[in-house]
C-alpha cells in the first residue's frame, strides 16, 4: 500500500499560490480559495485510493510573520480535510521536518520507508487537481515493479514522486525536477517509470491550461475534480482569445 504524502500549507492569503493574483483575474482571497479547493480534491483522491493519506503541515515557526494568524497550521489543514472527507480519520497528520523543500520531502519519505517499513511512499503536489484516484492507483501498480515513479509537469517540474527506496534528496528538486529526481533514483540503482503529464497550477498560464480541460471533461461526462471545478465555476472565470476573463 502506498502512503500518499501531501506537503500542504495552510490556506492563507499570499502564502498559497502567491503568483496567481498578478497573472490572472483572481484576487488574493480567490487564489486562496482555489488552493483550498485543489487541496480538498487531492485529499479525496488519496483517501479513496488503494493507499493512505498523510498530510504534512509546516511548523508554526516556518510561517512568515506576515501570514501568521495565531492559529496553528495543523488546525487550518484539519478543518480543510474535515470538510473534504466523509471520514476525517482517514487522514493522518504529521509536522514537516527540514529547512528546505528537498529536506522535508527526504525526511518524510526516508522515515516512512525505513522506520515505518512502508512498501512505497509518494509525494503528491496538491496543486495538481487533475491527478485523480485512478492515477494514484495506477502509479501504485507501477511502484510494485519500479523503484521510482515520477509525474511530469510543465517546466520540468513534477506533480508526483513515488519511491520504494530512499534516494539522496539533497538538491533533488533542483530545476528541472523531473531530470534531477530521475538521476538521483538511477544513482541509487533504481528503475524509474513515469505517469502522464499533469498541469500544476501556480500562475495564470497554468490556469489557462486547466480551465478548458475541466470544461471539456465535464461536457464529455468524464471525471473532474469536484471541488476545483465547482469553485472555478462559481468564480465565472473562463478562457477567451484575450486570455482569462471574468463572467
CSV table of C-alpha atoms in Angstrom, one decimal, residues 22 29 58 63 73 107 195 211 241:
chain,number,residue,atom,x,y,z
A,22,UNK,CA,-0.6,39.0,-10.5
A,29,UNK,CA,-8.5,35.6,-1.4
A,58,UNK,CA,4.6,23.2,8.3
A,63,UNK,CA,5.2,30.5,8.6
A,73,UNK,CA,-1.2,25.4,10.6
A,107,UNK,CA,12.9,13.3,5.8
A,195,UNK,CA,3.0,8.9,-15.2
A,211,UNK,CA,-9.8,25.5,-17.3
A,241,UNK,CA,-9.0,34.8,-27.3
